Coordinates of C-alpha atoms in Angstrom, one line a residue:
Chain A
M1 CA 0.3 -0.1 0.3
R2 CA 2.3 2.3 1.0
R3 CA 3.9 4.6 -2.5
S4 CA 0.9 3.9 -4.1
R5 CA 0.1 7.3 -5.2
K6 CA 3.4 7.5 -6.5
F7 CA 3.7 4.3 -8.0
I8 CA 0.0 4.3 -9.7
S9 CA 1.0 7.6 -11.1
E10 CA 4.4 6.2 -12.9
V11 CA 1.9 3.5 -14.6
L12 CA -1.0 6.0 -15.3
T13 CA 1.5 8.6 -16.8
T14 CA 3.3 6.1 -18.7
L15 CA 0.3 4.1 -20.0
K16 CA -1.1 7.8 -21.5
E17 CA 2.7 8.2 -23.3
N18 CA 3.2 5.3 -24.4
I19 CA -0.2 4.9 -26.2
R20 CA -0.2 8.6 -27.3
R21 CA 3.4 7.9 -28.8
T22 CA 2.9 4.5 -29.9
G23 CA -0.4 3.7 -29.8
D24 CA 0.3 0.6 -28.3
P25 CA 0.3 0.3 -24.4
L26 CA 3.6 -0.9 -24.1
G27 CA 5.2 1.3 -26.2
M28 CA 6.7 -1.1 -28.4
K29 CA 7.1 0.7 -31.9
G30 CA 7.7 -2.6 -33.5
V31 CA 4.9 -4.9 -34.9
Y32 CA 5.0 -8.5 -33.0
W33 CA 0.9 -9.2 -32.7
T34 CA 1.0 -10.2 -36.8
E35 CA 3.2 -13.4 -36.7
W36 CA 0.4 -15.5 -35.3
A37 CA -1.0 -14.9 -38.9
K38 CA 1.8 -16.4 -40.8
G39 CA 1.0 -19.1 -43.7
L40 CA -2.7 -18.3 -42.9
H41 CA -2.9 -15.9 -45.8
L42 CA -5.7 -13.5 -44.5
P43 CA -7.1 -11.4 -46.7
R44 CA -5.1 -7.8 -46.2
Q45 CA -8.5 -5.8 -46.9
G46 CA -11.8 -6.8 -46.4
K47 CA -15.4 -5.2 -45.1
T48 CA -15.5 -7.8 -42.1
V49 CA -12.1 -7.5 -40.2
L50 CA -10.4 -10.0 -37.2
L51 CA -9.7 -7.4 -34.8
T52 CA -7.1 -9.5 -32.0
G53 CA -6.6 -6.1 -30.4
R54 CA -3.3 -7.2 -30.2
M55 CA -3.9 -8.6 -26.9
Y56 CA -2.8 -12.8 -27.2
Q57 CA 0.4 -11.5 -28.2
M58 CA 0.9 -9.6 -25.8
L59 CA 0.8 -12.1 -23.4
P60 CA 5.1 -13.0 -23.4
Y61 CA 5.5 -8.6 -23.0
I62 CA 2.6 -8.6 -20.2
M63 CA 4.5 -11.6 -18.3
Q64 CA 7.6 -9.7 -18.2
V65 CA 5.9 -6.0 -17.5
T66 CA 4.3 -7.3 -14.5
K67 CA 7.8 -8.9 -13.2
I68 CA 10.0 -6.0 -14.5
I69 CA 7.4 -3.5 -12.3
S70 CA 7.2 -5.8 -9.2
S71 CA 10.8 -5.3 -8.9
A72 CA 11.0 -2.3 -9.8
K73 CA 8.2 -1.4 -6.4
P74 CA 10.6 -1.7 -3.4
L75 CA 12.6 1.1 -5.5
L76 CA 9.6 3.3 -5.7
S77 CA 9.1 2.7 -1.3
R78 CA 12.3 4.3 -1.2
G79 CA 11.3 7.4 -2.9
G80 CA 14.6 6.4 -5.3
L81 CA 12.7 7.3 -8.2
G82 CA 15.2 7.9 -11.5
A83 CA 15.5 6.9 -14.4
A84 CA 15.2 2.9 -13.9
V85 CA 11.8 2.9 -12.5
N86 CA 10.4 5.3 -15.1
L87 CA 7.4 2.8 -16.6
G88 CA 7.4 2.4 -20.3
N89 CA 9.5 2.6 -22.6
R90 CA 11.9 5.4 -20.5
F91 CA 11.7 2.1 -18.2
M92 CA 11.4 -1.4 -19.9
G93 CA 12.4 -0.8 -23.5
D94 CA 11.6 -2.0 -27.2
K95 CA 15.1 -4.5 -26.3
V96 CA 14.6 -5.3 -22.5
I97 CA 10.9 -6.8 -23.2
R98 CA 11.7 -8.4 -26.0
F99 CA 14.5 -10.3 -25.1
R100 CA 13.2 -10.8 -21.4
A101 CA 10.1 -12.7 -23.2
V102 CA 12.4 -14.7 -25.2
G103 CA 11.6 -17.4 -22.1
S104 CA 7.8 -16.7 -22.2
G105 CA 7.7 -19.5 -25.0
K106 CA 5.0 -21.6 -24.1
V107 CA 2.7 -18.5 -23.1
R108 CA 3.3 -17.2 -26.9
T109 CA 2.3 -20.4 -28.4
K110 CA -0.9 -20.6 -26.5
G111 CA -1.7 -17.3 -27.7
A112 CA -0.9 -18.0 -31.2
N113 CA -2.4 -21.2 -31.2
A114 CA -5.4 -20.0 -30.1
L115 CA -5.6 -17.1 -32.9
R116 CA -5.2 -19.4 -34.9
G117 CA -7.9 -22.1 -33.8
I118 CA -10.1 -18.7 -33.9
A119 CA -9.8 -18.0 -37.3
S120 CA -9.5 -21.5 -38.5
A121 CA -13.3 -21.5 -37.0
L122 CA -15.3 -19.1 -38.6
S123 CA -13.3 -19.9 -41.8
A124 CA -15.0 -23.2 -41.3
V125 CA -18.5 -21.9 -40.8
G126 CA -17.7 -19.5 -43.6
E127 CA -16.5 -16.7 -42.3
M128 CA -13.0 -15.5 -43.6
P129 CA -12.4 -12.1 -42.4
A130 CA -9.8 -10.5 -43.2
Y131 CA -6.7 -9.0 -41.3
L132 CA -5.1 -5.6 -41.1
Y133 CA -1.6 -7.1 -39.8
E134 CA 0.6 -4.5 -39.1
H135 CA -1.9 -1.6 -39.2
E136 CA -3.8 -3.3 -36.5
P137 CA -4.5 -1.1 -33.9
Y138 CA -4.9 -1.5 -29.8
S139 CA -8.5 -0.4 -28.7
G140 CA -7.6 1.2 -25.5
V141 CA -8.9 -0.7 -23.1
L142 CA -6.3 -0.3 -20.8
L143 CA -7.3 3.6 -20.7
Y144 CA -10.9 2.8 -20.1
D145 CA -10.4 0.1 -16.9
L146 CA -7.5 3.3 -15.3
G147 CA -10.5 5.5 -15.8
L148 CA -7.9 7.5 -18.1
D149 CA -10.8 9.3 -20.0
D150 CA -9.3 12.3 -21.2
Y151 CA -6.6 10.7 -22.9
I152 CA -9.7 7.9 -24.7
E153 CA -11.5 10.4 -27.1
E154 CA -8.1 10.7 -29.0
H155 CA -7.4 7.1 -29.7
V156 CA -10.5 5.9 -29.9
K157 CA -11.3 8.5 -32.8
R158 CA -7.8 7.8 -34.8
V159 CA -8.6 3.5 -34.2
Y160 CA -11.9 4.3 -35.7
R161 CA -10.4 6.1 -38.5
L162 CA -7.9 3.7 -39.3
L163 CA -10.6 1.2 -39.7
K164 CA -13.2 3.4 -41.9
E165 CA -10.1 3.9 -43.9
H166 CA -9.8 0.1 -44.3
N167 CA -13.4 0.4 -45.3
V168 CA -14.2 -1.8 -42.4
E169 CA -17.7 -2.6 -41.8
K170 CA -18.3 -5.0 -39.1
V171 CA -15.5 -6.2 -36.9
I172 CA -15.3 -9.4 -35.3
G173 CA -13.3 -9.3 -32.0
V174 CA -11.7 -12.6 -30.2
D175 CA -11.5 -11.0 -26.7
P176 CA -14.1 -9.5 -24.4
H177 CA -11.8 -6.8 -23.4
T178 CA -11.2 -5.8 -27.3
T179 CA -14.8 -6.2 -27.9
F180 CA -16.8 -4.4 -25.0
M181 CA -14.6 -1.1 -25.8
L182 CA -15.5 -1.5 -29.8
R183 CA -19.1 -2.6 -28.9
E184 CA -19.9 -0.4 -26.0
V185 CA -17.4 2.1 -25.4
Y186 CA -16.5 3.6 -29.2
P187 CA -20.3 4.7 -30.0
R188 CA -20.4 7.3 -26.4
Y189 CA -17.3 9.0 -27.9
I190 CA -18.3 8.8 -32.4
E191 CA -21.3 9.9 -33.0
E192 CA -22.2 8.3 -35.6
F193 CA -20.1 4.7 -35.2
T194 CA -21.7 2.4 -38.1
I195 CA -19.1 -0.7 -37.3
E196 CA -21.6 -3.8 -36.6
V197 CA -18.9 -5.5 -33.9
K198 CA -19.6 -8.8 -32.6
H199 CA -17.4 -11.6 -30.7
Y200 CA -16.4 -14.2 -32.5
L201 CA -18.3 -17.1 -29.7
E202 CA -21.7 -15.0 -30.9
I203 CA -21.0 -15.9 -34.3
L204 CA -19.8 -19.7 -34.3
S205 CA -22.9 -20.7 -31.8
E206 CA -25.1 -19.2 -34.6
N207 CA -23.3 -22.2 -36.6
V208 CA -22.7 -24.5 -34.3
E209 CA -24.2 -27.4 -37.3
E210 CA -21.0 -26.2 -39.7
L211 CA -18.2 -26.1 -36.6
K212 CA -19.7 -29.4 -36.2
D213 CA -19.6 -30.5 -39.7
G214 CA -16.0 -28.8 -39.7
S215 CA -14.9 -30.6 -37.1
K216 CA -12.0 -33.1 -37.9
I217 CA -12.3 -35.0 -34.3
S218 CA -14.7 -35.4 -31.1
L219 CA -11.8 -34.4 -28.4
E220 CA -14.5 -35.2 -25.7
G221 CA -13.4 -35.2 -22.4
E222 CA -14.2 -32.9 -19.4
Y223 CA -13.3 -29.4 -19.2
V224 CA -14.2 -27.0 -16.1
I225 CA -15.6 -23.8 -18.2
H226 CA -14.1 -20.5 -16.2
D227 CA -16.8 -17.3 -17.5
S228 CA -15.3 -14.2 -18.5
C229 CA -16.6 -10.9 -16.4
Y230 CA -16.6 -9.0 -19.5
L231 CA -18.2 -11.6 -21.5
S232 CA -20.5 -12.7 -19.9
R233 CA -21.6 -9.6 -17.6
E234 CA -20.8 -6.9 -20.5
L235 CA -21.5 -8.5 -23.0
G236 CA -23.7 -11.2 -22.3
V237 CA -22.0 -14.1 -24.0
I238 CA -22.5 -17.0 -22.0
E239 CA -24.4 -19.8 -23.8
Q240 CA -22.5 -19.4 -26.6
V241 CA -19.5 -20.6 -25.2
R242 CA -21.6 -24.1 -23.7
R243 CA -23.2 -24.9 -26.8
I244 CA -20.0 -24.9 -29.1
S245 CA -17.6 -26.7 -26.3
E246 CA -20.8 -29.5 -27.0
S247 CA -20.6 -29.2 -30.6
I248 CA -16.7 -30.2 -31.1
G249 CA -17.5 -33.1 -28.0
I250 CA -16.7 -31.5 -25.0
S251 CA -18.6 -32.1 -22.0
L252 CA -18.2 -29.0 -19.9
R253 CA -18.7 -29.0 -15.9
E254 CA -19.7 -25.4 -13.7
P255 CA -18.2 -24.7 -10.9
E256 CA -20.2 -22.7 -7.8
N257 CA -19.5 -18.9 -9.5
A258 CA -20.2 -19.0 -12.9
K259 CA -22.2 -17.3 -15.8
L260 CA -23.5 -14.2 -14.2
D261 CA -21.8 -14.9 -11.0
T262 CA -18.5 -16.2 -12.5
A263 CA -15.2 -15.3 -10.0
C264 CA -12.7 -12.9 -12.0
C265 CA -9.0 -14.6 -11.9
G266 CA -7.5 -11.0 -10.6
G267 CA -5.7 -10.0 -14.3
P268 CA -7.3 -6.9 -14.8
I269 CA -5.0 -5.8 -11.3
E270 CA -2.0 -7.3 -12.0
Y271 CA 0.2 -4.5 -13.4
A272 CA 0.0 -3.0 -10.5
F273 CA -0.4 -5.2 -7.5
R274 CA 0.9 -8.4 -7.7
D275 CA 0.0 -9.8 -4.4
L276 CA -2.9 -9.3 -4.4
T277 CA -3.7 -11.4 -8.3
E278 CA -2.3 -13.8 -6.4
K279 CA -4.6 -14.4 -4.4
V280 CA -7.4 -14.4 -6.4
S281 CA -6.4 -16.3 -9.1
R282 CA -5.4 -18.8 -6.6
T283 CA -8.8 -18.6 -4.7
R284 CA -10.0 -19.1 -8.5
I285 CA -8.2 -21.8 -9.9
E286 CA -8.8 -23.9 -6.7
E287 CA -12.0 -23.8 -7.2
L288 CA -11.5 -24.8 -10.6
S289 CA -9.1 -27.3 -10.5
A290 CA -11.1 -29.6 -7.5
I291 CA -14.2 -29.7 -10.7
S292 CA -11.7 -31.1 -13.2
R293 CA -7.8 -30.9 -14.3
D294 CA -9.0 -29.5 -17.4
V295 CA -9.9 -25.5 -17.8
L296 CA -11.4 -23.8 -20.3
V297 CA -11.0 -19.9 -20.5
V298 CA -12.6 -17.6 -23.8
C299 CA -10.3 -15.0 -22.7
P300 CA -6.4 -14.2 -22.6
I301 CA -6.1 -12.1 -19.8
C302 CA -7.4 -15.6 -17.9
L303 CA -5.7 -17.6 -19.6
I304 CA -2.5 -16.2 -18.5
N305 CA -3.9 -15.6 -15.1
L306 CA -4.3 -18.6 -14.2
Q307 CA -2.0 -21.3 -16.5
K308 CA 0.7 -20.0 -13.9
Y309 CA -0.8 -22.9 -12.0
E310 CA -0.3 -25.6 -14.6
K311 CA 2.6 -27.1 -13.0
E312 CA 2.0 -27.0 -9.7
L313 CA -1.2 -28.2 -9.7
G314 CA -1.0 -30.7 -12.5
I315 CA -3.9 -29.1 -14.3
N316 CA -4.0 -28.0 -17.7
V317 CA -5.6 -24.1 -19.2
W318 CA -7.4 -24.3 -22.7
D319 CA -8.0 -20.9 -24.3
M320 CA -11.0 -22.0 -26.2
G321 CA -9.4 -20.9 -29.0
E322 CA -6.7 -24.1 -28.6
L323 CA -9.1 -26.6 -28.5
L324 CA -10.8 -25.4 -31.6
L325 CA -7.5 -25.5 -33.4
R326 CA -7.1 -29.0 -32.5
A327 CA -10.5 -29.8 -33.6
L328 CA -10.1 -28.7 -37.2
Q329 CA -6.6 -29.7 -37.5
P330 CA -5.6 -32.3 -35.2
G331 CA -2.1 -32.7 -34.5
Chain B
M1 CA -12.7 21.7 -11.0
D2 CA -13.6 22.0 -15.0
V3 CA -17.3 21.5 -16.1
K4 CA -17.1 18.2 -16.7
R5 CA -15.8 16.3 -14.0
Q6 CA -18.3 18.5 -11.7
E7 CA -20.9 16.4 -13.2
I8 CA -18.8 13.2 -12.9
A9 CA -18.5 14.9 -9.1
D10 CA -22.1 15.7 -8.9
T11 CA -22.9 11.9 -10.7
L12 CA -21.2 10.6 -7.9
L13 CA -22.4 11.6 -4.9
R14 CA -26.2 11.3 -5.8
E15 CA -25.9 8.1 -7.3
V16 CA -23.3 7.0 -3.7
A17 CA -26.7 8.3 -1.5
K18 CA -29.0 5.6 -3.1
C19 CA -26.6 3.2 -1.6
R20 CA -28.8 1.8 1.6
A21 CA -25.3 0.1 2.8
C22 CA -26.8 -3.4 2.6
R23 CA -23.9 -4.5 2.1
F24 CA -24.2 -7.6 0.1
C25 CA -21.4 -6.3 -2.2
V26 CA -18.6 -6.6 0.2
D27 CA -18.7 -10.5 1.6
M28 CA -19.0 -11.4 -2.5
C29 CA -16.1 -9.4 -3.9
S30 CA -12.8 -11.0 -4.7
L31 CA -10.7 -8.6 -2.8
Y32 CA -13.0 -7.9 -0.1
Q33 CA -12.0 -12.0 0.4
A34 CA -8.3 -11.9 -0.6
T35 CA -7.9 -9.5 2.0
E36 CA -9.8 -11.0 5.0
G37 CA -12.6 -8.5 5.5
V38 CA -10.9 -5.3 5.1
E39 CA -14.2 -3.5 3.9
S40 CA -12.5 -0.4 1.8
M41 CA -11.1 -3.1 -0.1
A42 CA -14.7 -4.1 -1.5
P43 CA -17.6 -1.6 -3.5
Y44 CA -19.4 -0.8 -0.5
G45 CA -15.9 0.6 1.2
R46 CA -14.5 2.0 -2.4
L47 CA -18.8 4.1 -2.6
Q48 CA -17.9 5.5 0.6
I49 CA -14.2 6.2 -0.2
I50 CA -15.8 8.8 -3.0
K51 CA -17.8 10.0 -1.0
C52 CA -15.6 10.8 1.8
L53 CA -13.2 12.6 -1.2
L54 CA -15.7 13.9 -3.3
N55 CA -16.9 16.5 0.4
G56 CA -13.6 16.5 2.0
A57 CA -13.7 14.3 4.7
L58 CA -10.3 12.7 3.6
D59 CA -7.7 13.6 1.2
E60 CA -6.3 11.7 -1.7
D61 CA -2.9 9.7 -0.4
D62 CA -1.3 5.9 -0.6
P63 CA -4.4 3.9 1.1
I64 CA -7.1 6.4 -0.7
V65 CA -4.7 5.2 -4.3
Y66 CA -4.7 1.5 -3.7
S67 CA -8.7 1.2 -2.9
L68 CA -9.7 2.4 -6.1
Y69 CA -6.9 1.0 -8.3
S70 CA -7.0 -2.5 -6.7
C71 CA -11.1 -2.5 -7.7
L72 CA -11.2 -5.3 -10.4
Q73 CA -13.8 -3.7 -12.4
C74 CA -15.1 -7.5 -12.5
G75 CA -18.7 -6.2 -12.2
R76 CA -20.2 -8.5 -10.0
C77 CA -20.9 -6.4 -7.4
D78 CA -23.2 -4.5 -9.8
G79 CA -25.5 -7.8 -10.5
L80 CA -26.1 -7.9 -7.2
C81 CA -26.6 -4.4 -6.1
Q82 CA -29.3 -4.9 -8.9
A83 CA -30.6 -8.2 -7.2
K84 CA -31.1 -6.8 -4.0
G85 CA -33.1 -3.8 -5.8
Q86 CA -31.3 -1.1 -5.8
N87 CA -29.3 -1.6 -9.1
L88 CA -26.4 0.9 -8.8
E89 CA -24.3 0.3 -11.5
V90 CA -21.0 0.3 -8.7
S91 CA -18.2 -0.8 -10.6
Y92 CA -18.9 2.2 -13.2
L93 CA -18.9 4.6 -10.0
I94 CA -15.7 3.8 -9.1
R95 CA -14.5 3.5 -12.3
L96 CA -15.5 7.4 -12.1
G97 CA -13.5 7.7 -8.8
K98 CA -10.5 6.5 -10.9
Y99 CA -11.3 9.1 -13.3
L100 CA -11.4 11.6 -10.4
L101 CA -8.5 11.1 -8.6
S102 CA -6.4 10.1 -12.4
H103 CA -6.2 14.2 -13.0
G104 CA -3.9 14.5 -9.9
L105 CA -2.1 11.7 -10.8
V106 CA -0.9 11.8 -14.2
K107 CA 2.1 14.1 -14.3
G108 CA 1.7 16.7 -17.1
G109 CA -2.1 16.4 -16.9
H110 CA -4.1 19.0 -15.2
D111 CA -2.8 17.5 -11.7
E112 CA -5.7 19.1 -9.7
K113 CA -6.8 17.3 -6.7
V114 CA -10.2 15.8 -6.1

């Protein structure tokens, strides 16, 4: 709790500056979000685009950033701020993050597989969205979460202009946070917001028969579902994941805290309060792992927060996208 | 305080005043559970902190920032408040509280106290 004011001040200032300068919350200028799409030959232009919001791709870097921030905290409490503790690029820098993220191979693979699975599933049901590759923007959801409303408008308008320049009429979101931002927050800042926003689970659940037909194998097995807060409470996407799971052969079990009453993974505050996140996520994963060794999540933040217990508890945490990939492209 | 912030402050005071202090949102809060019962880490406690900040009973300091910025914004309290008939958008109000605090926290921003 000590020096929280100073610490949060650094985080907010850095986030604001990073997004203003580079459009990216991590302040990274290099393109790190397109690698997953290699070899998929997704069209670069189209009225419907798949918008990853860079969230799954960010996972290995988030892991490193939170570690760096955590280790910098004691410096703050001693008041020795200086250049070393100036978060963001001044503190982390592209190279530092990239270098340190080298060891995060598993998370990187899981994120990439999840995205490839989602793209494959959409293709299996006849949706062939374009992907903006290096032009793909970040939604700005962290600005919203942290109450930085004064800086949202500029970013939101920049992103909307970019989408319009690419003649986008429909966006398919892959994560709850980006989808929420575009569907619920953007229209508050853009008077004539005309882009249709859907979450990929909504599209797949409307086409479960095609998805079933397109699956090469039936996965089978019993999984416990961890509903995402934003997806269930803000976007109302609850039954869709259950219908899709059934169509690819998965049997889902429900924890006590599920659907509208789901419990948080703790992820949203890991950037600043790792100790609290650890307590929240442990409580949640213990509840889930008592039901099944295979945990199904539908959000990259939940994925990164719960997968860290895999080894310790002898469990597997899967993103829905990973399971879709296994069903559609086994091996 | 500029017009936009004053409007938000008025909204916050009006909405927080509607809280019946039933405290059903307290027990189910993941942070309240994680801190083993610290009320300032629960939705009801956070709303009271916002109220006290706005009426000048509290000053912005480390524990206040810790309390508001540690909110997960998971929205579980919203559903509970709705179920209990009061229907306050608790997590949204806490987010607005963060917005008011952010003016004094962001460097190069407005640097104004709540």
